[in-house]
């Protein structure tokens, strides 16, 4: 089983960065809402076990289940529309409840889509820019994206699209197509903003309100209050912060003015309690995780391994970017957890699951396979 593994290449740096960021998040969660800290610790322990186990299994063998990954991703996304299983909150149906277990299918689906595309794009890399194959690829990508849109969950749709697009670009998608898609996205974003301000918008009602509140906070004080309080909390932390788990009366968090302090807006609590230096540390750890994933991709033995690493780097990078932009008021308010930091067992364990694949890629050295192919016996 371990014949082709080079354990000296095991990416312990990635493990250290992931665990360090998770522990940092656990400290902030305990300050934001003590009731969730123990559960997050259990989630981290479970996640580490999953990550280590997955890292010992040949990802090439697991990718033979590519269609199973895709089928499971679509199936669990469909489960949110089944009465009796679906669980709604704040106008969206994003969770599934099976007895005492509640999970968010879109979190797991993102990783499964990465695994499926890693195999698919390696197999059809040479055909990717042909009309027939490109059309089939678009359809396969649109199915999970469409199911996430219907929940509705626009933020997760955007992140999932960015993951897919990054993998397609890395696999060799034509630069002309890439340029056209980027242009359409820019035009669509501008059009959505214009229509929101002047024609009532084209998205769901609450989504239009959030965009309008982001652009004109003074006109929509109740809708913009969450982001404004978040910005105020980050600013009040100054350089060193007010201290983790502080009880000061001047704390925005202690006054219950920060919404979802242990999940979507945990970065605001980090800013208030640890200051600029604390948030900088969090951003640096996120950057290092993304960097190590991309560094591992460079050494992967095949395109599938490279794409797994690129996909997981995109997942962490884009999701962190969107979350921080929302909390700091650079993007409209939308619900999206900060990777490895926000409370959420589904998100945390699935991220560790994905990192297990990256670690397995790291111990199957490209150099080893090159040396193995070039090895010959001299019997003269």
Short mmCIF file of C-alpha atoms in Angstrom, two decimals:
data_model
loop_
_atom_site.label_atom_id
_atom_site.label_comp_id
_atom_site.label_asym_id
_atom_site.label_seq_id
_atom_site.Cartn_x
_atom_site.Cartn_y
_atom_site.Cartn_z
CA UNK A 1 0.00 0.00 0.00
CA UNK A 2 2.85 2.37 0.87
CA UNK A 3 5.24 1.24 -1.92
CA UNK A 4 5.15 4.54 -3.77
CA UNK A 5 4.98 6.78 -0.71
CA UNK A 6 7.88 8.96 0.33
CA UNK A 7 7.01 9.93 3.89
CA UNK A 8 9.92 12.35 4.08
CA UNK A 9 7.85 14.49 1.69
CA UNK A 10 4.82 14.48 4.01
CA UNK A 11 3.83 18.13 4.19
CA UNK A 12 4.04 18.69 7.94
CA UNK A 13 4.10 22.45 7.38
CA UNK A 14 0.57 22.26 6.01
CA UNK A 15 -0.52 20.19 9.01
CA UNK A 16 0.99 22.71 11.43
CA UNK A 17 -0.64 25.69 9.71
CA UNK A 18 -4.06 24.01 9.55
CA UNK A 19 -4.02 22.88 13.19
CA UNK A 20 -2.65 26.24 14.40
CA UNK A 21 -5.39 28.16 12.59
CA UNK A 22 -8.06 25.81 13.96
CA UNK A 23 -6.80 26.25 17.54
CA UNK A 24 -6.75 30.01 17.02
CA UNK A 25 -10.35 29.80 15.83
CA UNK A 26 -11.33 27.69 18.85
CA UNK A 27 -9.99 30.39 21.18
CA UNK A 28 -12.03 33.06 19.39
CA UNK A 29 -15.16 30.86 19.32
CA UNK A 30 -14.85 30.37 23.09
CA UNK A 31 -14.80 34.12 23.52
CA UNK A 32 -17.67 34.72 21.09
CA UNK A 33 -19.92 31.95 22.43
CA UNK A 34 -18.58 29.52 25.02
CA UNK A 35 -21.35 27.01 24.28
CA UNK A 36 -19.81 26.08 20.93
CA UNK A 37 -16.15 25.75 21.91
CA UNK A 38 -16.26 22.12 23.08
CA UNK A 39 -18.07 21.02 19.92
CA UNK A 40 -15.43 22.72 17.77
CA UNK A 41 -12.66 20.94 19.69
CA UNK A 42 -14.39 17.62 19.00
CA UNK A 43 -14.69 18.65 15.35
CA UNK A 44 -10.95 19.39 15.19
CA UNK A 45 -10.05 15.99 16.71
CA UNK A 46 -12.39 14.21 14.30
CA UNK A 47 -11.03 16.28 11.42
CA UNK A 48 -7.40 15.41 12.23
CA UNK A 49 -8.27 11.70 12.33
CA UNK A 50 -10.06 11.95 8.97
CA UNK A 51 -7.17 13.93 7.46
CA UNK A 52 -4.52 11.43 8.58
CA UNK A 53 -6.52 8.41 7.41
CA UNK A 54 -7.25 9.95 4.00
CA UNK A 55 -3.61 10.99 3.59
CA UNK A 56 -2.59 7.32 3.83
CA UNK A 57 -4.91 6.20 1.01
CA UNK A 58 -3.71 6.50 -2.58
CA UNK A 59 -5.71 9.34 -4.11
CA UNK A 60 -5.40 7.66 -7.53
CA UNK A 61 -7.35 4.69 -6.19
CA UNK A 62 -9.97 6.91 -4.62
CA UNK A 63 -10.43 8.84 -7.86
CA UNK A 64 -11.69 5.61 -9.42
CA UNK A 65 -14.86 6.53 -7.49
CA UNK A 66 -15.12 9.81 -9.44
CA UNK A 67 -18.71 9.33 -10.58
CA UNK A 68 -19.68 8.25 -7.07
CA UNK A 69 -18.25 11.52 -5.72
CA UNK A 70 -20.24 13.49 -8.27
CA UNK A 71 -23.43 11.50 -7.64
CA UNK A 72 -23.16 11.89 -3.86
CA UNK A 73 -22.55 15.63 -4.24
CA UNK A 74 -25.71 16.09 -6.32
CA UNK A 75 -27.74 13.74 -4.10
CA UNK A 76 -26.95 15.50 -0.83
CA UNK A 77 -27.65 18.85 -2.48
CA UNK A 78 -31.06 17.52 -3.53
CA UNK A 79 -31.77 16.43 0.04
CA UNK A 80 -32.29 20.03 1.13
CA UNK A 81 -35.50 20.06 -0.96
CA UNK A 82 -36.99 16.95 0.66
CA UNK A 83 -39.65 17.77 3.30
CA UNK A 84 -38.80 16.22 6.63
CA UNK A 85 -35.07 16.30 5.95
CA UNK A 86 -34.56 19.94 5.07
CA UNK A 87 -33.90 22.50 7.77
CA UNK A 88 -34.46 26.19 7.02
CA UNK A 89 -33.04 29.26 8.68
CA UNK A 90 -33.27 32.97 7.80
CA UNK A 91 -35.10 32.38 4.52
CA UNK A 92 -32.72 29.74 3.16
CA UNK A 93 -32.79 25.95 3.17
CA UNK A 94 -29.14 24.94 3.40
CA UNK A 95 -29.13 22.20 6.02
CA UNK A 96 -30.23 18.58 6.24
CA UNK A 97 -31.26 16.97 9.52
CA UNK A 98 -31.03 13.19 9.93
CA UNK A 99 -32.12 12.45 13.49
CA UNK A 100 -29.64 14.15 15.83
CA UNK A 101 -27.24 14.90 12.97
CA UNK A 102 -27.45 18.18 11.09
CA UNK A 103 -25.07 19.07 8.27
CA UNK A 104 -24.71 21.49 5.38
CA UNK A 105 -24.53 19.53 2.10
CA UNK A 106 -22.91 22.33 0.10
CA UNK A 107 -19.77 22.19 2.27
CA UNK A 108 -19.19 18.51 1.50
CA UNK A 109 -20.29 18.92 -2.12
CA UNK A 110 -17.51 21.45 -2.79
CA UNK A 111 -14.82 18.90 -1.92
CA UNK A 112 -16.54 16.12 -3.88
CA UNK A 113 -16.76 18.37 -6.94
CA UNK A 114 -13.01 19.06 -6.65
CA UNK A 115 -12.30 15.31 -6.58
CA UNK A 116 -14.56 14.60 -9.54
CA UNK A 117 -13.12 17.40 -11.66
CA UNK A 118 -9.56 16.33 -10.83
CA UNK A 119 -10.20 13.00 -12.57
CA UNK A 120 -12.44 14.40 -15.30
CA UNK A 121 -10.12 17.20 -16.38
CA UNK A 122 -7.08 14.91 -16.40
CA UNK A 123 -8.88 12.39 -18.62
CA UNK A 124 -10.25 14.97 -21.06
CA UNK A 125 -7.52 17.60 -20.89
CA UNK A 126 -6.74 17.35 -24.61
CA UNK A 127 -10.42 17.73 -25.52
CA UNK A 128 -11.27 20.49 -23.06
CA UNK A 129 -11.47 23.28 -25.64
CA UNK A 130 -13.45 21.28 -28.19
CA UNK A 131 -17.08 22.37 -28.44
CA UNK A 132 -18.64 19.01 -27.61
CA UNK A 133 -16.47 18.31 -24.56
CA UNK A 134 -16.68 21.90 -23.36
CA UNK A 135 -20.48 21.78 -23.56
CA UNK A 136 -20.62 18.53 -21.55
CA UNK A 137 -18.20 19.96 -19.00
CA UNK A 138 -20.35 23.07 -18.56
CA UNK A 139 -23.48 20.95 -18.02
CA UNK A 140 -21.74 18.79 -15.42
CA UNK A 141 -20.61 21.93 -13.56
CA UNK A 142 -23.96 23.69 -13.80
CA UNK A 143 -25.90 20.89 -12.09
CA UNK A 144 -24.34 21.24 -8.61
CA UNK A 145 -24.08 25.01 -9.04
CA UNK A 146 -27.78 25.24 -9.92
CA UNK A 147 -28.78 23.15 -6.89
CA UNK A 148 -26.82 25.49 -4.60
CA UNK A 149 -28.44 28.54 -6.23
CA UNK A 150 -31.90 27.11 -5.54
CA UNK A 151 -31.31 26.78 -1.78
CA UNK A 152 -30.71 29.82 -2.16
CA UNK A 153 -27.03 30.28 -1.28
CA UNK A 154 -25.48 32.86 -3.57
CA UNK A 155 -22.20 33.17 -1.65
CA UNK A 156 -21.47 29.42 -1.78
CA UNK A 157 -22.44 29.42 -5.46
CA UNK A 158 -19.88 32.16 -6.14
CA UNK A 159 -17.12 30.33 -4.24
CA UNK A 160 -17.93 27.00 -5.91
CA UNK A 161 -17.89 28.67 -9.32
CA UNK A 162 -14.48 30.21 -8.53
CA UNK A 163 -13.13 26.78 -7.53
CA UNK A 164 -14.39 25.18 -10.74
CA UNK A 165 -13.14 28.06 -12.88
CA UNK A 166 -9.67 27.93 -11.29
CA UNK A 167 -9.43 24.19 -11.97
CA UNK A 168 -10.57 24.62 -15.58
CA UNK A 169 -8.03 27.40 -16.10
CA UNK A 170 -5.23 25.27 -14.64
CA UNK A 171 -6.25 22.31 -16.82
CA UNK A 172 -5.78 24.42 -19.95
CA UNK A 173 -9.05 26.18 -20.71
CA UNK A 174 -8.59 28.57 -23.62
CA UNK A 175 -7.51 32.07 -22.62
CA UNK A 176 -10.14 33.47 -24.99
CA UNK A 177 -12.86 31.62 -23.11
CA UNK A 178 -11.39 32.71 -19.78
CA UNK A 179 -11.35 36.34 -20.93
CA UNK A 180 -14.92 36.13 -22.19
CA UNK A 181 -16.17 34.62 -18.91
CA UNK A 182 -14.37 37.26 -16.83
CA UNK A 183 -15.89 39.97 -19.02
CA UNK A 184 -19.38 38.53 -18.66
CA UNK A 185 -19.00 38.28 -14.88
CA UNK A 186 -17.86 41.90 -14.64
CA UNK A 187 -20.75 43.06 -16.83
CA UNK A 188 -23.21 40.93 -14.89
CA UNK A 189 -22.02 42.27 -11.53
CA UNK A 190 -22.29 45.86 -12.78
CA UNK A 191 -25.74 45.16 -14.21
CA UNK A 192 -26.95 43.56 -10.97
CA UNK A 193 -25.76 46.56 -8.96
CA UNK A 194 -27.39 49.02 -11.38
CA UNK A 195 -30.71 47.16 -11.40
CA UNK A 196 -30.66 46.85 -7.60
CA UNK A 197 -30.33 50.60 -7.20
CA UNK A 198 -32.66 51.68 -9.99
CA UNK A 199 -35.08 48.86 -10.82
CA UNK A 200 -35.64 46.82 -7.68
CA UNK A 201 -32.98 44.23 -8.52
CA UNK A 202 -33.02 40.83 -10.18
CA UNK A 203 -32.06 38.57 -7.26
CA UNK A 204 -33.99 37.24 -4.26
CA UNK A 205 -35.64 39.97 -2.19
CA UNK A 206 -33.26 39.78 0.78
CA UNK A 207 -30.27 39.59 -1.59
CA UNK A 208 -31.31 42.82 -3.30
CA UNK A 209 -31.68 44.47 0.10
CA UNK A 210 -28.18 43.41 1.14
CA UNK A 211 -26.62 44.82 -2.04
CA UNK A 212 -28.52 48.08 -1.65
CA UNK A 213 -27.55 48.31 2.03
CA UNK A 214 -23.91 47.70 1.13
CA UNK A 215 -23.90 50.50 -1.45
CA UNK A 216 -26.10 52.94 0.48
CA UNK A 217 -25.84 52.09 4.21
CA UNK A 218 -27.36 55.43 5.27
CA UNK A 219 -30.57 54.68 3.38
CA UNK A 220 -30.89 51.17 4.79
CA UNK A 221 -29.73 51.43 8.42
CA UNK A 222 -31.41 48.24 9.66
CA UNK A 223 -30.07 46.10 6.80
CA UNK A 224 -26.55 47.59 6.98
CA UNK A 225 -26.29 47.51 10.78
CA UNK A 226 -24.52 44.12 10.87
CA UNK A 227 -21.65 45.19 8.64
CA UNK A 228 -21.36 48.62 10.21
CA UNK A 229 -21.10 47.11 13.70
CA UNK A 230 -18.57 44.62 12.39
CA UNK A 231 -16.40 47.38 10.94
CA UNK A 232 -16.69 49.31 14.21
CA UNK A 233 -15.61 46.23 16.20
CA UNK A 234 -12.54 45.67 14.03
CA UNK A 235 -11.55 49.33 14.26
CA UNK A 236 -11.99 49.43 18.04
CA UNK A 237 -9.40 46.66 18.43
CA UNK A 238 -6.67 48.98 17.14
CA UNK A 239 -3.19 47.40 17.08
CA UNK A 240 -3.21 44.90 19.96
CA UNK A 241 -6.93 44.39 20.65
CA UNK A 242 -8.94 44.36 23.88
CA UNK A 243 -7.94 40.83 24.86
CA UNK A 244 -9.53 37.45 24.17
CA UNK A 245 -12.62 36.78 26.32
CA UNK A 246 -12.51 40.30 27.77
CA UNK A 247 -15.54 41.45 29.75
CA UNK A 248 -15.24 45.17 29.07
CA UNK A 249 -18.43 47.18 28.80
CA UNK A 250 -17.01 49.00 25.76
CA UNK A 251 -16.83 45.78 23.73
CA UNK A 252 -19.03 45.64 20.64
CA UNK A 253 -19.14 41.86 20.96
CA UNK A 254 -20.14 41.96 24.65
CA UNK A 255 -22.97 44.31 23.78
CA UNK A 256 -24.33 41.68 21.34
CA UNK A 257 -23.93 44.04 18.41
CA UNK A 258 -21.94 41.62 16.26
CA UNK A 259 -24.20 39.18 14.39
CA UNK A 260 -23.23 35.50 14.22
CA UNK A 261 -20.02 36.20 16.20
CA UNK A 262 -18.96 32.54 16.28
CA UNK A 263 -19.65 31.80 12.60
CA UNK A 264 -19.90 34.25 9.70
CA UNK A 265 -18.57 37.32 11.56
CA UNK A 266 -15.87 35.68 13.67
CA UNK A 267 -13.24 37.81 11.91
CA UNK A 268 -14.84 40.89 13.51
CA UNK A 269 -14.46 39.35 16.97
CA UNK A 270 -10.85 38.54 16.09
CA UNK A 271 -10.24 42.15 15.13
CA UNK A 272 -11.78 43.55 18.30
CA UNK A 273 -10.08 41.16 20.71
CA UNK A 274 -6.67 40.62 19.10
CA UNK A 275 -6.34 43.82 17.10
CA UNK A 276 -4.64 44.38 13.77
CA UNK A 277 -1.79 42.03 14.67
CA UNK A 278 -4.22 39.23 15.50
CA UNK A 279 -6.13 39.57 12.25
CA UNK A 280 -2.84 39.78 10.35
CA UNK A 281 -1.76 36.49 11.94
CA UNK A 282 -5.03 34.88 10.86
CA UNK A 283 -4.67 36.13 7.28
CA UNK A 284 -1.04 34.96 7.14
CA UNK A 285 -2.01 31.45 8.30
CA UNK A 286 -4.73 31.29 5.64
CA UNK A 287 -2.24 32.46 3.02
CA UNK A 288 0.32 29.86 4.11
CA UNK A 289 -2.27 27.07 3.82
CA UNK A 290 -3.11 28.18 0.27
CA UNK A 291 0.60 28.51 -0.55
CA UNK A 292 1.41 25.01 0.72
CA UNK A 293 -1.43 23.54 -1.34
CA UNK A 294 -0.07 25.22 -4.48
CA UNK A 295 3.47 24.22 -3.58
CA UNK A 296 2.33 20.62 -3.29
CA UNK A 297 0.60 20.89 -6.67
CA UNK A 298 3.91 21.77 -8.29
CA UNK A 299 5.40 18.46 -7.13
CA UNK A 300 2.40 16.24 -7.86
CA UNK A 301 2.98 13.11 -9.96
CA UNK A 302 0.09 13.81 -12.36
CA UNK A 303 -2.48 16.39 -13.40
CA UNK A 304 -5.16 14.90 -11.13
CA UNK A 305 -2.95 15.45 -8.08
CA UNK A 306 -2.18 18.99 -9.20
CA UNK A 307 -5.88 19.74 -9.67
CA UNK A 308 -6.79 18.39 -6.22
CA UNK A 309 -4.26 20.78 -4.67
CA UNK A 310 -5.38 23.70 -6.85
CA UNK A 311 -9.02 22.99 -6.03
CA UNK A 312 -8.43 22.92 -2.26
CA UNK A 313 -6.24 26.03 -2.45
CA UNK A 314 -9.04 27.79 -4.34
CA UNK A 315 -11.65 26.62 -1.82
CA UNK A 316 -9.73 28.00 1.17
CA UNK A 317 -8.49 31.11 -0.62
CA UNK A 318 -11.71 32.28 -2.28
CA UNK A 319 -13.89 31.45 0.72
CA UNK A 320 -11.58 33.29 3.11
CA UNK A 321 -11.42 36.26 0.72
CA UNK A 322 -15.20 36.55 0.46
CA UNK A 323 -15.73 36.17 4.21
CA UNK A 324 -13.17 38.83 5.13
CA UNK A 325 -14.46 41.19 2.42
CA UNK A 326 -17.99 40.86 3.82
CA UNK A 327 -16.90 41.46 7.41
CA UNK A 328 -14.85 44.52 6.44
CA UNK A 329 -17.60 45.96 4.23
CA UNK A 330 -15.87 45.39 0.88
CA UNK A 331 -18.65 43.07 -0.35
CA UNK A 332 -22.39 42.76 0.35
CA UNK A 333 -23.39 40.84 3.47
CA UNK A 334 -23.67 37.11 2.82
CA UNK A 335 -23.42 34.04 5.01
CA UNK A 336 -20.15 32.20 4.52
CA UNK A 337 -17.86 30.68 7.20
CA UNK A 338 -14.18 31.55 7.51
CA UNK A 339 -12.23 28.34 6.73
CA UNK A 340 -10.85 26.51 9.81
CA UNK A 341 -11.92 29.41 12.04
CA UNK A 342 -15.72 29.75 12.05
CA UNK A 343 -17.80 27.33 14.10
CA UNK A 344 -19.32 24.56 12.01
CA UNK A 345 -18.52 20.86 12.19
CA UNK A 346 -19.52 20.15 8.58
CA UNK A 347 -17.23 22.85 7.24
CA UNK A 348 -14.33 21.97 9.53
CA UNK A 349 -14.33 18.20 9.02
CA UNK A 350 -14.79 18.45 5.23
CA UNK A 351 -11.88 20.90 5.01
CA UNK A 352 -9.69 18.45 6.90
CA UNK A 353 -10.98 15.72 4.57
CA UNK A 354 -9.83 17.75 1.57
CA UNK A 355 -6.47 18.50 3.17
CA UNK A 356 -5.96 14.75 3.61
CA UNK A 357 -5.97 14.41 -0.20
CA UNK A 358 -3.42 17.23 -0.51
CA UNK A 359 -1.17 15.46 1.99
CA UNK A 360 -1.47 12.20 0.05
CA UNK A 361 -0.42 14.03 -3.11
CA UNK A 362 2.62 15.33 -1.23
CA UNK A 363 3.93 11.87 -0.34
CA UNK A 364 3.67 10.53 -3.89
CA UNK A 365 6.68 12.30 -5.32
CA UNK A 366 6.85 13.16 -8.99
CA UNK A 367 10.62 12.64 -8.83
CA UNK A 368 10.14 9.11 -7.47
CA UNK A 369 8.02 8.11 -10.46
CA UNK A 370 10.49 9.66 -12.89
CA UNK A 371 13.35 7.75 -11.29
CA UNK A 372 11.31 4.53 -11.32
CA UNK A 373 10.59 4.84 -15.05
CA UNK A 374 14.28 5.50 -15.85
CA UNK A 375 15.64 2.65 -13.71
CA UNK A 376 17.30 -0.21 -15.61
CA UNK A 377 19.41 -3.26 -14.73
CA UNK A 378 22.86 -3.53 -16.18
CA UNK A 379 23.63 -7.31 -16.52
CA UNK A 380 26.68 -7.05 -18.77
#
